[in-house]
Coordinates of C-alpha atoms (C1' of nucleotides) in Angstrom, one line a residue:
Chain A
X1 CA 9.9 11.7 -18.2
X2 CA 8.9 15.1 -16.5
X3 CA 11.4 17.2 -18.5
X4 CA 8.0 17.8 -20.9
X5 CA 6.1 18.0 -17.7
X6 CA 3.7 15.5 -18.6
X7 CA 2.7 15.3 -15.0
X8 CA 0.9 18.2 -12.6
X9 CA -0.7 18.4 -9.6
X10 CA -3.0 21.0 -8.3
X11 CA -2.9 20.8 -4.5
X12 CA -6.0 22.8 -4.1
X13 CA -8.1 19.9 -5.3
X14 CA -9.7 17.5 -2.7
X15 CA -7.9 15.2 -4.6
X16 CA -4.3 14.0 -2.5
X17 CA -1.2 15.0 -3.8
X18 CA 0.0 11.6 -3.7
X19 CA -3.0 10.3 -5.7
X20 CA -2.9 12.7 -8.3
X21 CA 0.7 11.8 -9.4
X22 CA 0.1 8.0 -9.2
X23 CA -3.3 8.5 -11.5
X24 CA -1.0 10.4 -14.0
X25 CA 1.9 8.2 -14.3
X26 CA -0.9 5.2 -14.4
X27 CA -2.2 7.0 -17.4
X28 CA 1.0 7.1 -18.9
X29 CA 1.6 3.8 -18.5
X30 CA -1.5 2.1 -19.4
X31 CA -1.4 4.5 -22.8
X32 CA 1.7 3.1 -23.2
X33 CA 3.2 6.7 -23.2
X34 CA 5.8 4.9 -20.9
X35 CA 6.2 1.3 -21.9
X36 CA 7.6 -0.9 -20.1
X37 CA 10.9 -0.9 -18.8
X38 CA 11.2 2.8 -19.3
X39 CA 12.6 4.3 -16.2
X40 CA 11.0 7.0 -13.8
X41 CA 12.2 9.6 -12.5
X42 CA 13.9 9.7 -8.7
X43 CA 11.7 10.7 -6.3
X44 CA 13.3 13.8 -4.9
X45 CA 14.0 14.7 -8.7
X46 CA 10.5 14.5 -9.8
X47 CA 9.5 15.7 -6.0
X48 CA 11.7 19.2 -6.3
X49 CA 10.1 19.1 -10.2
X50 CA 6.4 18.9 -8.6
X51 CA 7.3 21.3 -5.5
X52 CA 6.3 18.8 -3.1
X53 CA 8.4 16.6 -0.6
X54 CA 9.7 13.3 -1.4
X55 CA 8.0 11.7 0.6
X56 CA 4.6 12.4 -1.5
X57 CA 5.8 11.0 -4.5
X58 CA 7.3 8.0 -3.0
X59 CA 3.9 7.2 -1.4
X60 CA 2.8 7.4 -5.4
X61 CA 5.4 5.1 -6.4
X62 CA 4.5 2.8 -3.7
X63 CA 1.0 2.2 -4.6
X64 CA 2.2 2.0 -8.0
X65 CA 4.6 -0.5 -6.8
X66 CA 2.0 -2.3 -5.1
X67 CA -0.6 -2.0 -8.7
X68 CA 2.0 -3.5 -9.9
X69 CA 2.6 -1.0 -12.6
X70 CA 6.4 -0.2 -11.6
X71 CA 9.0 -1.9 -9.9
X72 CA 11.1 -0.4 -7.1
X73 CA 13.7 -1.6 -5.0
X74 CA 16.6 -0.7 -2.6
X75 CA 19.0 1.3 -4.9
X76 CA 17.7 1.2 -8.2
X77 CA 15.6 3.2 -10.0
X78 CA 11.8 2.9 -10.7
X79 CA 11.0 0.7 -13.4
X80 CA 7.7 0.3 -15.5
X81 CA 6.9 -3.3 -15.8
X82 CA 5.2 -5.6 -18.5
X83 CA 1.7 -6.2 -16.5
X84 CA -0.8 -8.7 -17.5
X85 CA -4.0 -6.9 -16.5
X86 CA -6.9 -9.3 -15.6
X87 CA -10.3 -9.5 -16.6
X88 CA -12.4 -7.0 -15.0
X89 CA -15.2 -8.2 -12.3
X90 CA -18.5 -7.6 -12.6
X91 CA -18.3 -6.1 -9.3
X92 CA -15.5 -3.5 -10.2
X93 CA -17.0 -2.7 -13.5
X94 CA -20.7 -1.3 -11.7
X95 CA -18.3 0.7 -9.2
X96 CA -16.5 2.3 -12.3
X97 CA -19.8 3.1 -13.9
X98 CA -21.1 4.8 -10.3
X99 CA -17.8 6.6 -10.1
X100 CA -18.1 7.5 -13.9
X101 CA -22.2 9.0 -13.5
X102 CA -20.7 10.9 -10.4
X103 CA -18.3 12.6 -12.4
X104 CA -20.8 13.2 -15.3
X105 CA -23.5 14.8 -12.9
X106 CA -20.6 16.8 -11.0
X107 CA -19.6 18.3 -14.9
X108 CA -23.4 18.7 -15.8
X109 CA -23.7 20.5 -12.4
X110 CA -20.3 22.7 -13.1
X111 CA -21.7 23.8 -16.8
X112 CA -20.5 21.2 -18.6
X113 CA -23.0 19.5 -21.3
X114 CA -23.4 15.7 -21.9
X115 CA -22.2 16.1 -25.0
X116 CA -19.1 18.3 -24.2
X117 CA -18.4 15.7 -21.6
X118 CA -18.3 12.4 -24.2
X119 CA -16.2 14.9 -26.5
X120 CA -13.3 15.0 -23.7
X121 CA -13.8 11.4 -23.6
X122 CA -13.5 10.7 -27.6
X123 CA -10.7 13.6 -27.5
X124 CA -8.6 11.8 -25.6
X125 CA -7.7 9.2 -27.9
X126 CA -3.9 7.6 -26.6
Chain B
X1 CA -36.8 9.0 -3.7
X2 CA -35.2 6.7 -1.7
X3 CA -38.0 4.1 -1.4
X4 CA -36.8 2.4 -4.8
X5 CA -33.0 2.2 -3.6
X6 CA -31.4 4.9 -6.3
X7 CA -29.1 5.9 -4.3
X8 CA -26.4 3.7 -3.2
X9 CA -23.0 4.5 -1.2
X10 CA -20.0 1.9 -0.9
X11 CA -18.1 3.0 2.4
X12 CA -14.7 0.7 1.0
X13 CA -14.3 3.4 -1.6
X14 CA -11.7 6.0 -1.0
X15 CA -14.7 8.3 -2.2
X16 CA -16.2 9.8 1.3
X17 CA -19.7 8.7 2.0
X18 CA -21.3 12.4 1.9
X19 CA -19.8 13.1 -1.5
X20 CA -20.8 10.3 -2.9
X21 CA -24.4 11.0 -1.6
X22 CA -24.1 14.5 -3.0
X23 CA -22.6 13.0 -6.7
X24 CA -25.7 10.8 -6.8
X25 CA -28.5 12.8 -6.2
X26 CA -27.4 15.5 -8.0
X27 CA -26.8 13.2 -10.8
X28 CA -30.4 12.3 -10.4
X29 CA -31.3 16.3 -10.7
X30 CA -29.3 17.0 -13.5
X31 CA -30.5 14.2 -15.6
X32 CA -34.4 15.4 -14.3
X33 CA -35.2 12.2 -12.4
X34 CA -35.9 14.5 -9.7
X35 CA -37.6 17.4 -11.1
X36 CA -37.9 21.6 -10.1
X37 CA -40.0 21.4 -6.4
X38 CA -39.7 17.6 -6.0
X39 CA -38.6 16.9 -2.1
X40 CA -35.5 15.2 -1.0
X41 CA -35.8 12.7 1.8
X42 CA -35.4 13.7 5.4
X43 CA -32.1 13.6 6.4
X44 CA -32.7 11.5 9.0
X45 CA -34.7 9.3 7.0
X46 CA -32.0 8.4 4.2
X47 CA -29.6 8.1 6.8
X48 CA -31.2 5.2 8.4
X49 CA -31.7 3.8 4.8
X50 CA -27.6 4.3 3.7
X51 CA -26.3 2.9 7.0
X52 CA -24.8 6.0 7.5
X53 CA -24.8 8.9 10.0
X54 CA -27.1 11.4 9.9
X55 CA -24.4 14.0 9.7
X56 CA -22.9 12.1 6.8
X57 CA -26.0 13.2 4.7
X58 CA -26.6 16.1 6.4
X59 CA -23.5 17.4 4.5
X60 CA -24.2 16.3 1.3
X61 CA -27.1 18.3 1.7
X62 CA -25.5 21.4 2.7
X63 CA -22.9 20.7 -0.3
X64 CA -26.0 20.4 -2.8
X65 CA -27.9 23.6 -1.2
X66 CA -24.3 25.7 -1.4
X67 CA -24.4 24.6 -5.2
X68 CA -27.9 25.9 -5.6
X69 CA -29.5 22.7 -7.0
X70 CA -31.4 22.3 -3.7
X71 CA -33.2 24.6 -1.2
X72 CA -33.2 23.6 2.2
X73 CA -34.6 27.0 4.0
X74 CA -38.4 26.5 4.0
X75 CA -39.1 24.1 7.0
X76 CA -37.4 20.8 6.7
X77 CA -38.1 19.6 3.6
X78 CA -35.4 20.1 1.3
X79 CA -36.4 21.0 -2.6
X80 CA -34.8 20.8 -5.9
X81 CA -34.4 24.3 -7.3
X82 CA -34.9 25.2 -10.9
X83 CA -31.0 26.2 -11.3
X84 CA -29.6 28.0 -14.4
X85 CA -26.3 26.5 -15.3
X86 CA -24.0 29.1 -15.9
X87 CA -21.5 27.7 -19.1
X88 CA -18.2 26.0 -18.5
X89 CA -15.5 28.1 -18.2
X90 CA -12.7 26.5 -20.1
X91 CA -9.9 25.7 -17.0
X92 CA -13.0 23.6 -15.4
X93 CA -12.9 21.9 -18.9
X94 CA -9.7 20.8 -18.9
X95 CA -9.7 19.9 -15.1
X96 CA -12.8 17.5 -16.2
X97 CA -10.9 16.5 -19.0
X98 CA -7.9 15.4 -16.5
X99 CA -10.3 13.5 -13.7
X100 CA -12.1 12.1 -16.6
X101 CA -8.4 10.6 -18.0
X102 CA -7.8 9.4 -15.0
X103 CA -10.4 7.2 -13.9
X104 CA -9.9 5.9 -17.4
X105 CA -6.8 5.0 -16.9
X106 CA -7.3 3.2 -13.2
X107 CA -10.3 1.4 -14.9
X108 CA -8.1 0.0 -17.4
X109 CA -5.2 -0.9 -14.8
X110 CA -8.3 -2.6 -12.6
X111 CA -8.8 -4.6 -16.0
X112 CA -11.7 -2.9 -18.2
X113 CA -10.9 -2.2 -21.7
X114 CA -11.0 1.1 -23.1
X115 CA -14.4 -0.4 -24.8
X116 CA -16.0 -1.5 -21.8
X117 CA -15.3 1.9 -20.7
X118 CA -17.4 3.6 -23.2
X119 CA -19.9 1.2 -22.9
X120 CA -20.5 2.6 -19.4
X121 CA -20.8 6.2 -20.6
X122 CA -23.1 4.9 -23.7
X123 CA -25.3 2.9 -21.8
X124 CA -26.2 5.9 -18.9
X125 CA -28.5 7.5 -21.1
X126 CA -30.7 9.6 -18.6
Chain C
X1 CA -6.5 -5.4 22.4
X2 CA -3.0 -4.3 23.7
X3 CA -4.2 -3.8 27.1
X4 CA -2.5 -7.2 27.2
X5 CA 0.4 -5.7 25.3
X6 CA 0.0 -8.3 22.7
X7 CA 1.8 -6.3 20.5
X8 CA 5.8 -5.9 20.7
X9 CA 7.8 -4.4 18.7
X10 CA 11.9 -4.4 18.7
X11 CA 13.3 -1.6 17.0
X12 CA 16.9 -3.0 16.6
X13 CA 15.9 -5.3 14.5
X14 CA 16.0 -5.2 10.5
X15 CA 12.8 -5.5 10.0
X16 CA 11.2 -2.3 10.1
X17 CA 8.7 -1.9 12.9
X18 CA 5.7 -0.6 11.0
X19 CA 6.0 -4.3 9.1
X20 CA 6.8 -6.0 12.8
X21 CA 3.1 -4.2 13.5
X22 CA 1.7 -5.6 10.4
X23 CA 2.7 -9.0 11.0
X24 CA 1.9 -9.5 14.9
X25 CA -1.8 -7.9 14.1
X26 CA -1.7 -10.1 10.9
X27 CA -1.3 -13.1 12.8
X28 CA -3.3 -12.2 15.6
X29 CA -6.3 -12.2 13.0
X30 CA -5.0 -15.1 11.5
X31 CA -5.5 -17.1 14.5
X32 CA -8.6 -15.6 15.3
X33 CA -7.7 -14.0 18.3
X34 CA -9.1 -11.0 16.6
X35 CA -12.1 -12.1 15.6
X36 CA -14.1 -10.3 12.6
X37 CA -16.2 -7.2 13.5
X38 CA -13.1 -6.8 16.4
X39 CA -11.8 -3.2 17.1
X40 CA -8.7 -2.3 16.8
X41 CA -7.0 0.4 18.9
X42 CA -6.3 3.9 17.3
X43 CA -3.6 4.5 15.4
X44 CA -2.5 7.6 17.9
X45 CA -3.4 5.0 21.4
X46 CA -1.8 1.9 20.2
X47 CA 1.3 4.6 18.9
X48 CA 1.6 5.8 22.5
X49 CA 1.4 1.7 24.2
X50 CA 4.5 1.3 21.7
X51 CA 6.6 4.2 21.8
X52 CA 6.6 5.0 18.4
X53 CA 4.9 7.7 16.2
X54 CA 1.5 7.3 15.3
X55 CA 2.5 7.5 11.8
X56 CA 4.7 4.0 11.8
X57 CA 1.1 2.5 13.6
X58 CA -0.7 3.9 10.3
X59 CA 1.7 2.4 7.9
X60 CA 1.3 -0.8 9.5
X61 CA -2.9 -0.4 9.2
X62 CA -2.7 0.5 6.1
X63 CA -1.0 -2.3 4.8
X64 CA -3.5 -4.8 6.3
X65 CA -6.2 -2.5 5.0
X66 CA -4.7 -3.1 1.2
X67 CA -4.4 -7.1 2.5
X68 CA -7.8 -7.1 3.4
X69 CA -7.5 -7.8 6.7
X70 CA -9.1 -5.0 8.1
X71 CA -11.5 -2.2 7.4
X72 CA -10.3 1.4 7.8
X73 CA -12.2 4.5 6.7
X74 CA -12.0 8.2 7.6
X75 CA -13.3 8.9 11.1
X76 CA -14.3 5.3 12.2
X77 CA -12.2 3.4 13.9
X78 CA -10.5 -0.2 12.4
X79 CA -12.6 -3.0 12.2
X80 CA -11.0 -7.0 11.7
X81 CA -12.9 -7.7 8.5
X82 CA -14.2 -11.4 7.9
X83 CA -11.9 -12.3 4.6
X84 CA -11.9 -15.4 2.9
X85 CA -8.5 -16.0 2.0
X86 CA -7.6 -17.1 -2.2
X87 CA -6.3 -20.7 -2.6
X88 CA -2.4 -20.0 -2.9
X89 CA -0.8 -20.4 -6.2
X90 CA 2.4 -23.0 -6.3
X91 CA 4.2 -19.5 -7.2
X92 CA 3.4 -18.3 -3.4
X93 CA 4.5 -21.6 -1.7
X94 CA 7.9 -21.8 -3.2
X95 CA 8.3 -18.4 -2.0
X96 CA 7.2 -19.2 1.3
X97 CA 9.0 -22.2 1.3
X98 CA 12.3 -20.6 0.2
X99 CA 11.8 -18.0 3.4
X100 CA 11.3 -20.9 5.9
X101 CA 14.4 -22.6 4.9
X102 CA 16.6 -19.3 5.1
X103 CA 14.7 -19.0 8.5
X104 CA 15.9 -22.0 9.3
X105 CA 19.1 -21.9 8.3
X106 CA 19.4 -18.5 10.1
X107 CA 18.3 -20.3 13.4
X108 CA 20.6 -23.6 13.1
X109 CA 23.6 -21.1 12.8
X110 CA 22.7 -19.1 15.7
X111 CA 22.5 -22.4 17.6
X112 CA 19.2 -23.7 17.5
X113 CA 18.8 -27.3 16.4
X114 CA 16.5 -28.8 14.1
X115 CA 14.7 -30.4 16.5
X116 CA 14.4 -26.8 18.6
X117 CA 13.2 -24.8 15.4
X118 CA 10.2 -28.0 14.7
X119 CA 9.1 -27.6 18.7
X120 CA 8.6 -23.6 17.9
X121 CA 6.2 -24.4 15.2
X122 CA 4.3 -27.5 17.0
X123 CA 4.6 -25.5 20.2
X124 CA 2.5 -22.7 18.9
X125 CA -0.8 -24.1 17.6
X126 CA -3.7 -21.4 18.1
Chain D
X1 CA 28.0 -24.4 -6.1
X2 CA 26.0 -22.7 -8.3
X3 CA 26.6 -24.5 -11.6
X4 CA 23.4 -26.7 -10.3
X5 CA 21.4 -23.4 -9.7
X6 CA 21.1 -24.2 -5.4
X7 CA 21.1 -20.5 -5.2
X8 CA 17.9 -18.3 -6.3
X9 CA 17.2 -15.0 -5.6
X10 CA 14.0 -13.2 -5.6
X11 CA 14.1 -9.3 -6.7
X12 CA 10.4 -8.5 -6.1
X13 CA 11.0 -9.7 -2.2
X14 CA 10.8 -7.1 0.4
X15 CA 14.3 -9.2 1.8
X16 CA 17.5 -7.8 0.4
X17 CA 19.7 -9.9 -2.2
X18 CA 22.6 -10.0 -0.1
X19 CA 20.4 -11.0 2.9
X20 CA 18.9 -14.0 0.3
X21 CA 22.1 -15.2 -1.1
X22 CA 23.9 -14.9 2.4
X23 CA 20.7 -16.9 3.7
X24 CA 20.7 -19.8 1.0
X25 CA 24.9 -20.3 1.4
X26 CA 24.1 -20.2 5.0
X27 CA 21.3 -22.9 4.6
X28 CA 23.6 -25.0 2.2
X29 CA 26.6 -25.1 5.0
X30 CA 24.2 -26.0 7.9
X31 CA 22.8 -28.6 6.1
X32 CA 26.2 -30.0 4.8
X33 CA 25.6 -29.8 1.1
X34 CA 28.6 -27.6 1.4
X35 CA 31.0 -29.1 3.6
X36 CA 33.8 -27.7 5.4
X37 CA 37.1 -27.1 3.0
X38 CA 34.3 -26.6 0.3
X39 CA 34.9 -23.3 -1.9
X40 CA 32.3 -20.8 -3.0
X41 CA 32.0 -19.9 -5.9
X42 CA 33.8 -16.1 -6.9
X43 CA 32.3 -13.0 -6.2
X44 CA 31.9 -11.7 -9.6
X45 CA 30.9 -15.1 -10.9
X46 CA 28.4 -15.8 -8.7
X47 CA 26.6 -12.1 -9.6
X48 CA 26.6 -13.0 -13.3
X49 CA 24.8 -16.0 -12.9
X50 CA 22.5 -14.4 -10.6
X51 CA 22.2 -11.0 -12.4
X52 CA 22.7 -9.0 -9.4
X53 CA 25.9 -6.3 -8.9
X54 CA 29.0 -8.0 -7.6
X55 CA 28.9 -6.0 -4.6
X56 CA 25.4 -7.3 -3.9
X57 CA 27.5 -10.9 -3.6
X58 CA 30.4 -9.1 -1.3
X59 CA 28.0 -8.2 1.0
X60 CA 26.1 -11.5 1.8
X61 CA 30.1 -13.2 1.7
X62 CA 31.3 -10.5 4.0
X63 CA 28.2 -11.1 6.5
X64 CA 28.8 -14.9 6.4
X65 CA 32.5 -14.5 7.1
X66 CA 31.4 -12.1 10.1
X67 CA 29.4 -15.6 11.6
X68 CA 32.4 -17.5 10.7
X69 CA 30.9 -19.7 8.1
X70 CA 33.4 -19.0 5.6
X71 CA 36.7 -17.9 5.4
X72 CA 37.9 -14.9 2.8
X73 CA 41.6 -14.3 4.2
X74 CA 43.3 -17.1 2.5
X75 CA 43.6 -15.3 -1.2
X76 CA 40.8 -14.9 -3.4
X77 CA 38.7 -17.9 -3.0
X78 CA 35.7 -18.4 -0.2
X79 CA 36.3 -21.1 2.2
X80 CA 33.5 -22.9 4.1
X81 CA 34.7 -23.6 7.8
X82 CA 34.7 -26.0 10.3
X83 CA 32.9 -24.1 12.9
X84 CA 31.3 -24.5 16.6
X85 CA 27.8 -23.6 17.1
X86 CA 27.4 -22.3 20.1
X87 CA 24.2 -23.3 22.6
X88 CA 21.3 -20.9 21.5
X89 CA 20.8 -18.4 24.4
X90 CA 16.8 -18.3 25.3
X91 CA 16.5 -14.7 23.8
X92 CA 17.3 -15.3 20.6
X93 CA 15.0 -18.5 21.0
X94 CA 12.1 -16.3 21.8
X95 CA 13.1 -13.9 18.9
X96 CA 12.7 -16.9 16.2
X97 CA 9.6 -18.2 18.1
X98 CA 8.5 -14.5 16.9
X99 CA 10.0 -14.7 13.7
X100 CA 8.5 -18.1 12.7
X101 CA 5.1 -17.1 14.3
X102 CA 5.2 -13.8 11.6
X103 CA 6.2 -16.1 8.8
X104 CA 3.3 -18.4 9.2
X105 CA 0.5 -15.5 9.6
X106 CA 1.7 -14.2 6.6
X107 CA 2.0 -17.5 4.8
X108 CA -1.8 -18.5 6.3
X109 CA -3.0 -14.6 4.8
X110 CA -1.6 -15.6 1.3
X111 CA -3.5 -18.8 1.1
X112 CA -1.6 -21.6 2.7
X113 CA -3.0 -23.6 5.1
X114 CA -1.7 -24.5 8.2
X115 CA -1.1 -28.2 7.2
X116 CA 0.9 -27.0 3.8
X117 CA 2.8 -24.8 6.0
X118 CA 4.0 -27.7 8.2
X119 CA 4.6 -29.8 4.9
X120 CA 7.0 -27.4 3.4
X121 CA 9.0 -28.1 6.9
X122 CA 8.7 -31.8 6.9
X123 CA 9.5 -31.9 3.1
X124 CA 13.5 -30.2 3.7
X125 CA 14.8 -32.8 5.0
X126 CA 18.5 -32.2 4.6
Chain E
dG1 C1' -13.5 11.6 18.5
dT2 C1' -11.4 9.0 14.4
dG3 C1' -7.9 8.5 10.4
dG4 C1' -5.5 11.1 6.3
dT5 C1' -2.2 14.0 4.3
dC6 C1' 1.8 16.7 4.0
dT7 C1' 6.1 18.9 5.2
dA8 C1' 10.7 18.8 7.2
dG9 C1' 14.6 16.5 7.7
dA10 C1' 17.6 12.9 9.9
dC11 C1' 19.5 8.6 9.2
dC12 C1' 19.8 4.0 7.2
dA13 C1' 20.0 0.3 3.5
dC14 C1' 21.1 -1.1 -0.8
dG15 C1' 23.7 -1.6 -5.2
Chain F
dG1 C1' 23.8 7.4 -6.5
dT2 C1' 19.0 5.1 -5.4
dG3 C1' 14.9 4.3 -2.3
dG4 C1' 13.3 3.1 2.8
dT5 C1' 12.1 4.3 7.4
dC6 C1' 11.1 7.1 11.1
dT7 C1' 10.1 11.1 13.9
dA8 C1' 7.9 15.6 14.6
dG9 C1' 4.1 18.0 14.3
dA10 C1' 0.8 20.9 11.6
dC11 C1' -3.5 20.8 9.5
dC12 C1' -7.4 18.7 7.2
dA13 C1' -11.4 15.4 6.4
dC14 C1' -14.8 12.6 8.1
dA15 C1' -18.5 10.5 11.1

DNA sequence: GTGGTCTAGACCACG
DNA sequence: GTGGTCTAGACCACA
């Protein structure tokens, strides 16, 4: 998977290590860039890749794990899994749309325009 | 500002409280709901209002000031400043581009179709 | 709360302490000797009572906090939170019925009788 | 033995294979379904028909041989024995007290009520 | 003060 | 080989 290093971190971000790597290989995954039962890398293999410790991407797999996204166990290497996703809840849907405002006002606010901000959306077609 | 509830902070989100302050009411500059010279509540006073310590808002404020959208040294009030945006260099682009992906992609693993997305970002006209 | 040293922990055992942690605070709230809006001790106190790092104590918080159980956010300290548990899917008993009879069977072969193991459970109502 | 399916494993539990297989023979000889003189099924058959490496099997066979459930040294097949239980020493008493106690929190925190909890007791009957 | 993250590396468990 | 757990302790983020 991360011989095209498809996934990168940037550890001066606010953003956790550990978060960053499981928001990329969710991407991948829910484009279906890794379908399931493709395998992920090891953790120390894709850990030495990223330049971290283990340990940070095997907190990533967990809460993949736990998502339900992947399936690791004792011994055997990570697994993407056939997921049933269900239906969104009102609830969750008005805390994406905050979440997704905030990140439009912090663009607008770093130079970005509305319109070159719905361009990276419609770029980014999977 | 505060007196119609626009501002609105959930403290189970892994989002801390004070940036989530700061991402809303700049979002509410940058889209012109609060206009060049129009004053801020008192820290104190939208503290009491979010639940939250005064310190908590106290450093969204001092986020927002360090960003230049507000000026905090004349008294206490706090104003909105008439700010020139200087334009997007292209790395902050692509690191948009990348947060922008990834909330995507954990809004579709929490069960919202790439639709309903969209429909977020459509229906937040300002 | 483990002024009382309600809370023990034995690290021979195969089950890993931070989920031995888990499950005594688990059941302690289950029982509503922790009742909602109930502290919790820090992660670095309750670390020290039990003689492990403070890091195994976090794992076990953590884990409750994804449960639902309790309410853990930067700089506060962990609140029991009042959770109304989902009716359990047939799926979930059969699992949990399948782990009480290996339980049993467990016990019966170290010399318990099936009389002893049924006293355990009617001898500990809450 | 397994031609009926008694044995079922669970790959997404947080308990090992060998530790579930060598739990479910074990249930299966305390109960008496498999009575003493009874053979097991072979290693490498039993792993086919529960999908799991052979050594997986080994491992839960070699762990009940250790308690002196079943005897290996007589060739190739499994043996179940005639064996003494000895009187459960208070300790290990406690430790299932404990273990029972975990079993129901968790149980209670995935949805089951106390009452269903009991009834999955009362309903394996032997 | 609180919890969160990360590194370093030992040692274990599992298949 | 794989992942899991734990310790040690630094340093950060938050309220």
């Amino acid at each position: 998977m991360n011989g095209e290093a498809q996934v990168r971190i940037d550890l001066s971000s606010p953003e956790p290590a550990y978060r960053q790597i499981a928001g990329q290989v969710r991407a991948l995954i829910v484009e279906g860039a890794l379908a399931p039962g493709a395998t992920l890398p090891a953790v120390r293999r894709l850990a030495i890749d990223l330049g971290v410790h283990f340990n940070t991407v095997a907190e990533a797999y967990r809460q993949l794990a736990e998502e339900g996204h992947i399936d690791v166990s004792h011994g055997r290497v990570a697994r993407v899994v056939a997921r049933q996703v269900p239906p969104a809840e009102p609830e969750k849907v008005a805390q994406y749309q905050a979440r997704l405002r905030n990140l439009l006002a912090e663009a607008r606010s770093a130079g970005l325009t509305r319109e070159q901000f719905r361009e990276l959306f419609e770029g980014d077609e999977p």
